[in-house]
Amino acid sequence: MLRLKFSIVLVFVAVSVLACIKSESKRNEFSIADSKSYEASLFRQNCAICHGQEANGKEMDGKLIPSLRYGDAATKTEEEIYLQIKEGKLPMPAFKNQLTEEEIRRMVKFVRRDLQGKE
Ligand code: HEC
């Protein structure tokens, strides 16, 4: 009887761990390289050089450029991401002269919805 209970608990734990792993990978499923969206092409032209092809961050001149999917970026509000792109924050350049207001707004949505899986 005890063994049966133990097995049930074990199955339950396994299922929850699997569910966790699955939701984590789902968030990261979006492929910028495969996307034909306008935002993805803006990303490839303007952001990939620093943040990496898939926005997972990368090392450049010994400095770590953050991922836009996980970590600190995922704790930022819509407004903070908007300002980061529009005004920049050294060493990231401002994009207010490269992108239109509409494009900046679309990039904020892109980061939050496509990369971070938020609404
Ligand atoms: C020249 C390199 C460079 C380019 C190009 C660049 N970034 Fe960045 N970005 C950075 C660096 C470096 C940081 C970290 C700044 C800091 O330490 O606060 C950053 C931070 C960010 C953050 C905040 C992330 C966080 O962890 O707080 C966002 C959002 C962001 N970038 C979006 C973009 C988008 C969207 C583009 C394209 C329109 C872009 N970046 C282009 C270098 C770049």
mmCIF file of N, CA and C and ligand atoms in Angstrom:
data_model
loop_
_atom_site.group_PDB
_atom_site.id
_atom_site.type_symbol
_atom_site.label_atom_id
_atom_site.label_comp_id
_atom_site.label_asym_id
_atom_site.label_seq_id
_atom_site.Cartn_x
_atom_site.Cartn_y
_atom_site.Cartn_z
ATOM 1 N N MET A 1 0.840 -1.212 0.000
ATOM 2 C CA MET A 1 0.000 0.000 0.000
ATOM 3 C C MET A 1 0.874 1.260 0.000
ATOM 4 N N LEU A 2 1.883 1.229 0.854
ATOM 5 C CA LEU A 2 2.784 2.370 0.938
ATOM 6 C C LEU A 2 3.506 2.572 -0.392
ATOM 7 N N ARG A 3 3.847 1.436 -0.985
ATOM 8 C CA ARG A 3 4.557 1.512 -2.275
ATOM 9 C C ARG A 3 3.685 2.146 -3.342
ATOM 10 N N LEU A 4 2.410 1.802 -3.301
ATOM 11 C CA LEU A 4 1.475 2.351 -4.280
ATOM 12 C C LEU A 4 1.388 3.873 -4.119
ATOM 13 N N LYS A 5 1.266 4.303 -2.874
ATOM 14 C CA LYS A 5 1.182 5.749 -2.614
ATOM 15 C C LYS A 5 2.430 6.452 -3.118
ATOM 16 N N PHE A 6 3.557 5.794 -2.852
ATOM 17 C CA PHE A 6 4.833 6.374 -3.267
ATOM 18 C C PHE A 6 4.872 6.521 -4.797
ATOM 19 N N SER A 7 4.383 5.477 -5.499
ATOM 20 C CA SER A 7 4.380 5.531 -6.963
ATOM 21 C C SER A 7 3.496 6.660 -7.466
ATOM 22 N N ILE A 8 2.353 6.822 -6.817
ATOM 23 C CA ILE A 8 1.442 7.879 -7.249
ATOM 24 C C ILE A 8 2.110 9.252 -7.091
ATOM 25 N N VAL A 9 2.751 9.435 -5.958
ATOM 26 C CA VAL A 9 3.441 10.700 -5.716
ATOM 27 C C VAL A 9 4.535 10.916 -6.771
ATOM 28 N N LEU A 10 5.258 9.846 -7.061
ATOM 29 C CA LEU A 10 6.347 9.928 -8.022
ATOM 30 C C LEU A 10 5.841 10.339 -9.400
ATOM 31 N N VAL A 11 4.733 9.727 -9.833
ATOM 32 C CA VAL A 11 4.146 10.056 -11.126
ATOM 33 C C VAL A 11 3.721 11.524 -11.134
ATOM 34 N N PHE A 12 3.107 11.956 -10.050
ATOM 35 C CA PHE A 12 2.646 13.329 -9.945
ATOM 36 C C PHE A 12 3.810 14.315 -10.081
ATOM 37 N N VAL A 13 4.894 14.027 -9.374
ATOM 38 C CA VAL A 13 6.071 14.897 -9.431
ATOM 39 C C VAL A 13 6.627 14.929 -10.852
ATOM 40 N N ALA A 14 6.719 13.756 -11.477
ATOM 41 C CA ALA A 14 7.262 13.679 -12.832
ATOM 42 C C ALA A 14 6.421 14.513 -13.797
ATOM 43 N N VAL A 15 5.115 14.404 -13.668
ATOM 44 C CA VAL A 15 4.219 15.145 -14.565
ATOM 45 C C VAL A 15 4.380 16.655 -14.366
ATOM 46 N N SER A 16 4.480 17.093 -13.114
ATOM 47 C CA SER A 16 4.611 18.543 -12.915
ATOM 48 C C SER A 16 5.947 19.055 -13.421
ATOM 49 N N VAL A 17 6.997 18.268 -13.234
ATOM 50 C CA VAL A 17 8.307 18.700 -13.734
ATOM 51 C C VAL A 17 8.269 18.808 -15.259
ATOM 52 N N LEU A 18 7.667 17.825 -15.900
ATOM 53 C CA LEU A 18 7.557 17.844 -17.359
ATOM 54 C C LEU A 18 6.758 19.051 -17.841
ATOM 55 N N ALA A 19 5.672 19.339 -17.147
ATOM 56 C CA ALA A 19 4.829 20.474 -17.529
ATOM 57 C C ALA A 19 5.625 21.770 -17.457
ATOM 58 N N CYS A 20 6.454 21.871 -16.426
ATOM 59 C CA CYS A 20 7.291 23.055 -16.252
ATOM 60 C C CYS A 20 8.270 23.200 -17.402
ATOM 61 N N ILE A 21 8.956 22.127 -17.710
ATOM 62 C CA ILE A 21 9.948 22.155 -18.784
ATOM 63 C C ILE A 21 9.261 22.531 -20.095
ATOM 64 N N LYS A 22 8.090 21.976 -20.308
ATOM 65 C CA LYS A 22 7.388 22.232 -21.557
ATOM 66 C C LYS A 22 6.987 23.710 -21.691
ATOM 67 N N SER A 23 6.472 24.293 -20.613
ATOM 68 C CA SER A 23 6.035 25.685 -20.724
ATOM 69 C C SER A 23 7.235 26.604 -20.903
ATOM 70 N N GLU A 24 8.363 26.206 -20.320
ATOM 71 C CA GLU A 24 9.587 26.992 -20.474
ATOM 72 C C GLU A 24 10.035 26.988 -21.934
ATOM 73 N N SER A 25 10.016 25.805 -22.559
ATOM 74 C CA SER A 25 10.504 25.745 -23.932
ATOM 75 C C SER A 25 9.510 26.382 -24.891
ATOM 76 N N LYS A 26 8.248 26.348 -24.532
ATOM 77 C CA LYS A 26 7.229 26.943 -25.397
ATOM 78 C C LYS A 26 7.462 28.450 -25.547
ATOM 79 N N ARG A 27 7.843 29.063 -24.434
ATOM 80 C CA ARG A 27 8.087 30.485 -24.425
ATOM 81 C C ARG A 27 9.207 30.839 -25.403
ATOM 82 N N ASN A 28 10.116 29.911 -25.574
ATOM 83 C CA ASN A 28 11.287 30.184 -26.388
ATOM 84 C C ASN A 28 11.156 29.620 -27.798
ATOM 85 N N GLU A 29 9.973 29.131 -28.136
ATOM 86 C CA GLU A 29 9.790 28.481 -29.423
ATOM 87 C C GLU A 29 9.887 29.456 -30.593
ATOM 88 N N PHE A 30 9.453 30.682 -30.361
ATOM 89 C CA PHE A 30 9.400 31.651 -31.443
ATOM 90 C C PHE A 30 10.778 31.821 -32.092
ATOM 91 N N SER A 31 10.844 31.575 -33.387
ATOM 92 C CA SER A 31 12.114 31.711 -34.090
ATOM 93 C C SER A 31 12.122 32.992 -34.906
ATOM 94 N N ILE A 32 13.025 33.887 -34.555
ATOM 95 C CA ILE A 32 13.111 35.156 -35.274
ATOM 96 C C ILE A 32 13.569 34.898 -36.712
ATOM 97 N N ALA A 33 14.529 33.979 -36.861
ATOM 98 C CA ALA A 33 15.071 33.689 -38.189
ATOM 99 C C ALA A 33 13.986 33.181 -39.143
ATOM 100 N N ASP A 34 13.030 32.409 -38.601
ATOM 101 C CA ASP A 34 11.992 31.833 -39.463
ATOM 102 C C ASP A 34 10.784 32.744 -39.628
ATOM 103 N N SER A 35 10.720 33.821 -38.847
ATOM 104 C CA SER A 35 9.534 34.663 -38.890
ATOM 105 C C SER A 35 9.581 35.615 -40.080
ATOM 106 N N LYS A 36 8.425 35.760 -40.722
ATOM 107 C CA LYS A 36 8.343 36.676 -41.854
ATOM 108 C C LYS A 36 7.727 38.008 -41.441
ATOM 109 N N SER A 37 7.516 38.193 -40.136
ATOM 110 C CA SER A 37 6.855 39.424 -39.698
ATOM 111 C C SER A 37 7.771 40.638 -39.911
ATOM 112 N N TYR A 38 7.127 41.785 -40.012
ATOM 113 C CA TYR A 38 7.849 43.047 -40.186
ATOM 114 C C TYR A 38 8.779 43.295 -38.997
ATOM 115 N N GLU A 39 8.269 43.004 -37.794
ATOM 116 C CA GLU A 39 9.066 43.223 -36.588
ATOM 117 C C GLU A 39 10.319 42.350 -36.587
ATOM 118 N N ALA A 40 10.158 41.112 -37.013
ATOM 119 C CA ALA A 40 11.317 40.211 -37.039
ATOM 120 C C ALA A 40 12.375 40.745 -38.001
ATOM 121 N N SER A 41 11.929 41.316 -39.120
ATOM 122 C CA SER A 41 12.929 41.823 -40.055
ATOM 123 C C SER A 41 13.573 43.095 -39.506
ATOM 124 N N LEU A 42 12.797 43.909 -38.790
ATOM 125 C CA LEU A 42 13.404 45.073 -38.123
ATOM 126 C C LEU A 42 14.430 44.605 -37.096
ATOM 127 N N PHE A 43 14.091 43.534 -36.386
ATOM 128 C CA PHE A 43 15.020 43.009 -35.384
ATOM 129 C C PHE A 43 16.314 42.551 -36.047
ATOM 130 N N ARG A 44 16.172 41.808 -37.131
ATOM 131 C CA ARG A 44 17.371 41.305 -37.820
ATOM 132 C C ARG A 44 18.256 42.453 -38.298
ATOM 133 N N GLN A 45 17.623 43.547 -38.763
ATOM 134 C CA GLN A 45 18.402 44.675 -39.276
ATOM 135 C C GLN A 45 19.024 45.529 -38.175
ATOM 136 N N ASN A 46 18.283 45.705 -37.068
ATOM 137 C CA ASN A 46 18.722 46.701 -36.076
ATOM 138 C C ASN A 46 19.238 46.146 -34.760
ATOM 139 N N CYS A 47 18.815 44.994 -34.371
ATOM 140 C CA CYS A 47 19.080 44.534 -33.010
ATOM 141 C C CYS A 47 19.949 43.284 -32.935
ATOM 142 N N ALA A 48 19.856 42.429 -33.956
ATOM 143 C CA ALA A 48 20.509 41.116 -33.890
ATOM 144 C C ALA A 48 22.024 41.229 -33.732
ATOM 145 N N ILE A 49 22.598 42.263 -34.304
ATOM 146 C CA ILE A 49 24.050 42.408 -34.242
ATOM 147 C C ILE A 49 24.536 42.431 -32.785
ATOM 148 N N CYS A 50 23.750 42.998 -31.897
ATOM 149 C CA CYS A 50 24.145 43.035 -30.485
ATOM 150 C C CYS A 50 23.454 41.955 -29.648
ATOM 151 N N HIS A 51 22.148 41.828 -29.806
ATOM 152 C CA HIS A 51 21.414 40.907 -28.926
ATOM 153 C C HIS A 51 21.439 39.469 -29.423
ATOM 154 N N GLY A 52 22.037 39.228 -30.591
ATOM 155 C CA GLY A 52 22.107 37.870 -31.128
ATOM 156 C C GLY A 52 20.936 37.592 -32.059
ATOM 157 N N GLN A 53 21.145 36.663 -32.986
ATOM 158 C CA GLN A 53 20.145 36.324 -34.008
ATOM 159 C C GLN A 53 18.788 35.964 -33.429
ATOM 160 N N GLU A 54 18.808 35.292 -32.288
ATOM 161 C CA GLU A 54 17.549 34.865 -31.672
ATOM 162 C C GLU A 54 17.286 35.597 -30.364
ATOM 163 N N ALA A 55 17.952 36.736 -30.176
ATOM 164 C CA ALA A 55 17.737 37.570 -28.991
ATOM 165 C C ALA A 55 18.068 36.870 -27.683
ATOM 166 N N ASN A 56 18.986 35.904 -27.762
ATOM 167 C CA ASN A 56 19.385 35.215 -26.535
ATOM 168 C C ASN A 56 20.572 35.886 -25.855
ATOM 169 N N GLY A 57 20.959 37.038 -26.385
ATOM 170 C CA GLY A 57 22.086 37.761 -25.815
ATOM 171 C C GLY A 57 23.395 37.221 -26.358
ATOM 172 N N LYS A 58 24.444 38.006 -26.227
ATOM 173 C CA LYS A 58 25.756 37.498 -26.636
ATOM 174 C C LYS A 58 26.868 38.328 -26.040
ATOM 175 N N GLU A 59 28.076 37.804 -26.180
ATOM 176 C CA GLU A 59 29.220 38.516 -25.639
ATOM 177 C C GLU A 59 29.854 39.334 -26.745
ATOM 178 N N MET A 60 30.164 40.576 -26.417
ATOM 179 C CA MET A 60 30.768 41.444 -27.410
ATOM 180 C C MET A 60 31.856 42.255 -26.720
ATOM 181 N N ASP A 61 33.062 42.177 -27.226
ATOM 182 C CA ASP A 61 34.208 42.855 -26.621
ATOM 183 C C ASP A 61 34.282 42.597 -25.116
ATOM 184 N N GLY A 62 34.050 41.359 -24.740
ATOM 185 C CA GLY A 62 34.155 40.992 -23.332
ATOM 186 C C GLY A 62 32.978 41.432 -22.482
ATOM 187 N N LYS A 63 31.995 42.136 -23.098
ATOM 188 C CA LYS A 63 30.808 42.546 -22.326
ATOM 189 C C LYS A 63 29.627 41.671 -22.711
ATOM 190 N N LEU A 64 28.750 41.443 -21.742
ATOM 191 C CA LEU A 64 27.598 40.605 -21.985
ATOM 192 C C LEU A 64 26.398 41.462 -22.384
ATOM 193 N N ILE A 65 25.897 41.233 -23.587
ATOM 194 C CA ILE A 65 24.694 41.942 -24.025
ATOM 195 C C ILE A 65 23.507 41.065 -23.664
ATOM 196 N N PRO A 66 22.525 41.637 -22.955
ATOM 197 C CA PRO A 66 21.490 40.770 -22.371
ATOM 198 C C PRO A 66 20.559 40.121 -23.397
ATOM 199 N N SER A 67 20.048 38.960 -22.992
ATOM 200 C CA SER A 67 18.964 38.299 -23.713
ATOM 201 C C SER A 67 17.733 39.178 -23.604
ATOM 202 N N LEU A 68 16.893 39.190 -24.644
ATOM 203 C CA LEU A 68 15.639 39.940 -24.538
ATOM 204 C C LEU A 68 14.495 39.004 -24.160
ATOM 205 N N ARG A 69 14.798 37.707 -24.070
ATOM 206 C CA ARG A 69 13.751 36.729 -23.753
ATOM 207 C C ARG A 69 13.640 36.500 -22.250
ATOM 208 N N TYR A 70 14.805 36.331 -21.606
ATOM 209 C CA TYR A 70 14.828 35.937 -20.201
ATOM 210 C C TYR A 70 15.567 36.954 -19.357
ATOM 211 N N GLY A 71 15.541 36.718 -18.060
ATOM 212 C CA GLY A 71 16.353 37.504 -17.142
ATOM 213 C C GLY A 71 15.796 38.903 -16.958
ATOM 214 N N ASP A 72 16.704 39.844 -16.803
ATOM 215 C CA ASP A 72 16.354 41.225 -16.512
ATOM 216 C C ASP A 72 15.312 41.779 -17.490
ATOM 217 N N ALA A 73 15.494 41.500 -18.776
ATOM 218 C CA ALA A 73 14.593 42.046 -19.797
ATOM 219 C C ALA A 73 13.142 41.640 -19.544
ATOM 220 N N ALA A 74 12.961 40.440 -19.022
ATOM 221 C CA ALA A 74 11.606 39.927 -18.794
ATOM 222 C C ALA A 74 10.927 40.587 -17.597
ATOM 223 N N THR A 75 11.695 41.333 -16.785
ATOM 224 C CA THR A 75 11.099 42.020 -15.635
ATOM 225 C C THR A 75 10.737 43.467 -15.990
ATOM 226 N N LYS A 76 11.127 43.905 -17.185
ATOM 227 C CA LYS A 76 10.875 45.293 -17.582
ATOM 228 C C LYS A 76 9.416 45.521 -17.985
ATOM 229 N N THR A 77 8.920 46.710 -17.663
ATOM 230 C CA THR A 77 7.556 47.046 -18.072
ATOM 231 C C THR A 77 7.569 47.494 -19.532
ATOM 232 N N GLU A 78 6.361 47.586 -20.089
ATOM 233 C CA GLU A 78 6.213 48.036 -21.461
ATOM 234 C C GLU A 78 6.881 49.399 -21.661
ATOM 235 N N GLU A 79 6.642 50.289 -20.696
ATOM 236 C CA GLU A 79 7.174 51.647 -20.758
ATOM 237 C C GLU A 79 8.706 51.642 -20.731
ATOM 238 N N GLU A 80 9.274 50.791 -19.883
ATOM 239 C CA GLU A 80 10.735 50.729 -19.774
ATOM 240 C C GLU A 80 11.364 50.224 -21.072
ATOM 241 N N ILE A 81 10.727 49.234 -21.683
ATOM 242 C CA ILE A 81 11.249 48.697 -22.948
ATOM 243 C C ILE A 81 11.130 49.761 -24.045
ATOM 244 N N TYR A 82 10.002 50.451 -24.025
ATOM 245 C CA TYR A 82 9.781 51.535 -24.998
ATOM 246 C C TYR A 82 10.894 52.580 -24.892
ATOM 247 N N LEU A 83 11.177 53.025 -23.664
ATOM 248 C CA LEU A 83 12.199 54.050 -23.457
ATOM 249 C C LEU A 83 13.591 53.542 -23.814
ATOM 250 N N GLN A 84 13.846 52.274 -23.474
ATOM 251 C CA GLN A 84 15.147 51.684 -23.792
ATOM 252 C C GLN A 84 15.406 51.744 -25.303
ATOM 253 N N ILE A 85 14.395 51.417 -26.089
ATOM 254 C CA ILE A 85 14.561 51.403 -27.546
ATOM 255 C C ILE A 85 14.608 52.837 -28.087
ATOM 256 N N LYS A 86 13.708 53.673 -27.616
ATOM 257 C CA LYS A 86 13.631 55.036 -28.136
ATOM 258 C C LYS A 86 14.849 55.891 -27.767
ATOM 259 N N GLU A 87 15.203 55.876 -26.489
ATOM 260 C CA GLU A 87 16.277 56.754 -26.002
ATOM 261 C C GLU A 87 17.618 56.047 -25.888
ATOM 262 N N GLY A 88 17.601 54.702 -25.898
ATOM 263 C CA GLY A 88 18.824 53.957 -25.713
ATOM 264 C C GLY A 88 19.322 54.056 -24.289
ATOM 265 N N LYS A 89 20.401 53.373 -24.007
ATOM 266 C CA LYS A 89 21.008 53.438 -22.685
ATOM 267 C C LYS A 89 22.382 52.858 -22.898
ATOM 268 N N LEU A 90 23.394 53.709 -22.777
ATOM 269 C CA LEU A 90 24.735 53.297 -23.167
ATOM 270 C C LEU A 90 25.099 51.930 -22.600
ATOM 271 N N PRO A 91 25.700 51.092 -23.413
ATOM 272 C CA PRO A 91 26.167 51.289 -24.799
ATOM 273 C C PRO A 91 25.122 51.044 -25.894
ATOM 274 N N MET A 92 23.862 50.873 -25.515
ATOM 275 C CA MET A 92 22.857 50.672 -26.569
ATOM 276 C C MET A 92 22.430 52.021 -27.150
ATOM 277 N N PRO A 93 22.477 52.168 -28.475
ATOM 278 C CA PRO A 93 22.130 53.455 -29.082
ATOM 279 C C PRO A 93 20.625 53.717 -29.045
ATOM 280 N N ALA A 94 20.259 54.992 -29.149
ATOM 281 C CA ALA A 94 18.845 55.360 -29.262
ATOM 282 C C ALA A 94 18.373 55.042 -30.669
ATOM 283 N N PHE A 95 17.108 54.641 -30.770
ATOM 284 C CA PHE A 95 16.585 54.316 -32.095
ATOM 285 C C PHE A 95 15.551 55.321 -32.589
ATOM 286 N N LYS A 96 15.415 56.444 -31.866
ATOM 287 C CA LYS A 96 14.362 57.388 -32.262
ATOM 288 C C LYS A 96 14.607 58.019 -33.632
ATOM 289 N N ASN A 97 15.861 58.019 -34.094
ATOM 290 C CA ASN A 97 16.115 58.556 -35.430
ATOM 291 C C ASN A 97 16.143 57.485 -36.526
ATOM 292 N N GLN A 98 16.204 56.218 -36.096
ATOM 293 C CA GLN A 98 16.226 55.125 -37.078
ATOM 294 C C GLN A 98 14.851 54.527 -37.301
ATOM 295 N N LEU A 99 14.067 54.468 -36.224
ATOM 296 C CA LEU A 99 12.754 53.844 -36.305
ATOM 297 C C LEU A 99 11.676 54.896 -36.079
ATOM 298 N N THR A 100 10.534 54.707 -36.741
ATOM 299 C CA THR A 100 9.418 55.622 -36.505
ATOM 300 C C THR A 100 8.772 55.266 -35.166
ATOM 301 N N GLU A 101 7.923 56.182 -34.685
ATOM 302 C CA GLU A 101 7.190 55.948 -33.442
ATOM 303 C C GLU A 101 6.422 54.620 -33.520
ATOM 304 N N GLU A 102 5.759 54.423 -34.660
ATOM 305 C CA GLU A 102 4.989 53.203 -34.887
ATOM 306 C C GLU A 102 5.891 51.958 -34.826
ATOM 307 N N GLU A 103 7.067 52.059 -35.410
ATOM 308 C CA GLU A 103 7.993 50.919 -35.412
ATOM 309 C C GLU A 103 8.509 50.611 -34.010
ATOM 310 N N ILE A 104 8.776 51.668 -33.226
ATOM 311 C CA ILE A 104 9.239 51.454 -31.856
ATOM 312 C C ILE A 104 8.147 50.737 -31.058
ATOM 313 N N ARG A 105 6.904 51.203 -31.207
ATOM 314 C CA ARG A 105 5.775 50.549 -30.516
ATOM 315 C C ARG A 105 5.670 49.080 -30.912
ATOM 316 N N ARG A 106 5.847 48.822 -32.200
ATOM 317 C CA ARG A 106 5.750 47.439 -32.669
ATOM 318 C C ARG A 106 6.881 46.586 -32.124
ATOM 319 N N MET A 107 8.068 47.165 -31.958
ATOM 320 C CA MET A 107 9.190 46.411 -31.392
ATOM 321 C C MET A 107 8.967 46.097 -29.914
ATOM 322 N N VAL A 108 8.317 47.022 -29.205
ATOM 323 C CA VAL A 108 8.004 46.766 -27.792
ATOM 324 C C VAL A 108 7.078 45.552 -27.705
ATOM 325 N N LYS A 109 6.047 45.545 -28.542
ATOM 326 C CA LYS A 109 5.110 44.406 -28.579
ATOM 327 C C LYS A 109 5.822 43.118 -28.960
ATOM 328 N N PHE A 110 6.703 43.237 -29.939
ATOM 329 C CA PHE A 110 7.469 42.074 -30.418
ATOM 330 C C PHE A 110 8.270 41.448 -29.277
ATOM 331 N N VAL A 111 8.978 42.307 -28.524
ATOM 332 C CA VAL A 111 9.783 41.807 -27.415
ATOM 333 C C VAL A 111 8.888 41.134 -26.384
ATOM 334 N N ARG A 112 7.798 41.797 -26.028
ATOM 335 C CA ARG A 112 6.952 41.262 -24.962
ATOM 336 C C ARG A 112 6.137 40.048 -25.414
ATOM 337 N N ARG A 113 5.496 40.145 -26.568
ATOM 338 C CA ARG A 113 4.603 39.070 -26.993
ATOM 339 C C ARG A 113 5.369 37.889 -27.608
ATOM 340 N N ASP A 114 6.189 38.175 -28.615
ATOM 341 C CA ASP A 114 6.837 37.075 -29.329
ATOM 342 C C ASP A 114 8.020 36.487 -28.566
ATOM 343 N N LEU A 115 8.842 37.362 -27.966
ATOM 344 C CA LEU A 115 10.043 36.850 -27.313
ATOM 345 C C LEU A 115 9.790 36.412 -25.878
ATOM 346 N N GLN A 116 8.926 37.136 -25.180
ATOM 347 C CA GLN A 116 8.731 36.827 -23.761
ATOM 348 C C GLN A 116 7.422 36.095 -23.487
ATOM 349 N N GLY A 117 6.600 35.947 -24.515
ATOM 350 C CA GLY A 117 5.355 35.205 -24.342
ATOM 351 C C GLY A 117 4.325 35.891 -23.469
ATOM 352 N N LYS A 118 4.415 37.235 -23.383
ATOM 353 C CA LYS A 118 3.395 37.981 -22.609
ATOM 354 C C LYS A 118 2.342 38.532 -23.544
ATOM 355 N N GLU A 119 1.246 38.964 -22.956
ATOM 356 C CA GLU A 119 0.180 39.540 -23.813
ATOM 357 C C GLU A 119 0.461 40.997 -24.104
HETATM 358 C C1 HEC B 1 25.124 48.402 -30.161
HETATM 359 C C2 HEC B 1 24.513 47.242 -29.512
HETATM 360 C C3 HEC B 1 23.001 47.214 -29.343
HETATM 361 C C4 HEC B 1 22.020 47.333 -30.311
HETATM 362 C C5 HEC B 1 22.204 47.577 -31.801
HETATM 363 C C6 HEC B 1 20.766 47.129 -29.623
HETATM 364 N N1 HEC B 1 20.974 46.929 -28.282
HETATM 365 FE FE1 HEC B 1 19.522 46.634 -26.884
HETATM 366 N N2 HEC B 1 20.946 46.637 -25.417
HETATM 367 C C7 HEC B 1 22.316 46.691 -25.634
HETATM 368 C C8 HEC B 1 22.998 46.665 -24.353
HETATM 369 C C9 HEC B 1 24.499 46.706 -24.139
HETATM 370 C C10 HEC B 1 21.972 46.601 -23.372
HETATM 371 C C11 HEC B 1 22.166 46.600 -21.847
HETATM 372 C C12 HEC B 1 22.137 48.056 -21.403
HETATM 373 C C13 HEC B 1 22.246 48.176 -19.926
HETATM 374 O O1 HEC B 1 23.205 47.651 -19.377
HETATM 375 O O2 HEC B 1 21.380 48.807 -19.339
HETATM 376 C C14 HEC B 1 20.706 46.566 -24.076
HETATM 377 C C15 HEC B 1 19.475 46.489 -23.458
HETATM 378 C C16 HEC B 1 18.268 46.332 -24.120
HETATM 379 C C17 HEC B 1 16.996 46.140 -23.469
HETATM 380 C C18 HEC B 1 16.788 46.057 -21.955
HETATM 381 C C19 HEC B 1 17.146 44.651 -21.570
HETATM 382 C C20 HEC B 1 17.373 44.491 -20.121
HETATM 383 O O3 HEC B 1 17.894 43.409 -19.761
HETATM 384 O O4 HEC B 1 17.048 45.364 -19.341
HETATM 385 C C21 HEC B 1 16.053 46.023 -24.452
HETATM 386 C C22 HEC B 1 14.563 45.774 -24.262
HETATM 387 C C23 HEC B 1 16.745 46.165 -25.710
HETATM 388 N N3 HEC B 1 18.093 46.349 -25.473
HETATM 389 C C24 HEC B 1 16.129 46.092 -26.940
HETATM 390 C C25 HEC B 1 16.771 46.335 -28.142
HETATM 391 C C26 HEC B 1 16.088 46.383 -29.419
HETATM 392 C C27 HEC B 1 14.615 46.104 -29.640
HETATM 393 C C28 HEC B 1 17.029 46.706 -30.342
HETATM 394 C C29 HEC B 1 16.824 46.943 -31.820
HETATM 395 C C30 HEC B 1 15.860 47.963 -32.179
HETATM 396 C C31 HEC B 1 18.312 46.827 -29.645
HETATM 397 N N4 HEC B 1 18.104 46.603 -28.316
HETATM 398 C C32 HEC B 1 19.516 47.143 -30.253
HETATM 399 C C33 HEC B 1 22.954 46.778 -26.857
HETATM 400 C C34 HEC B 1 22.323 46.958 -28.078
#
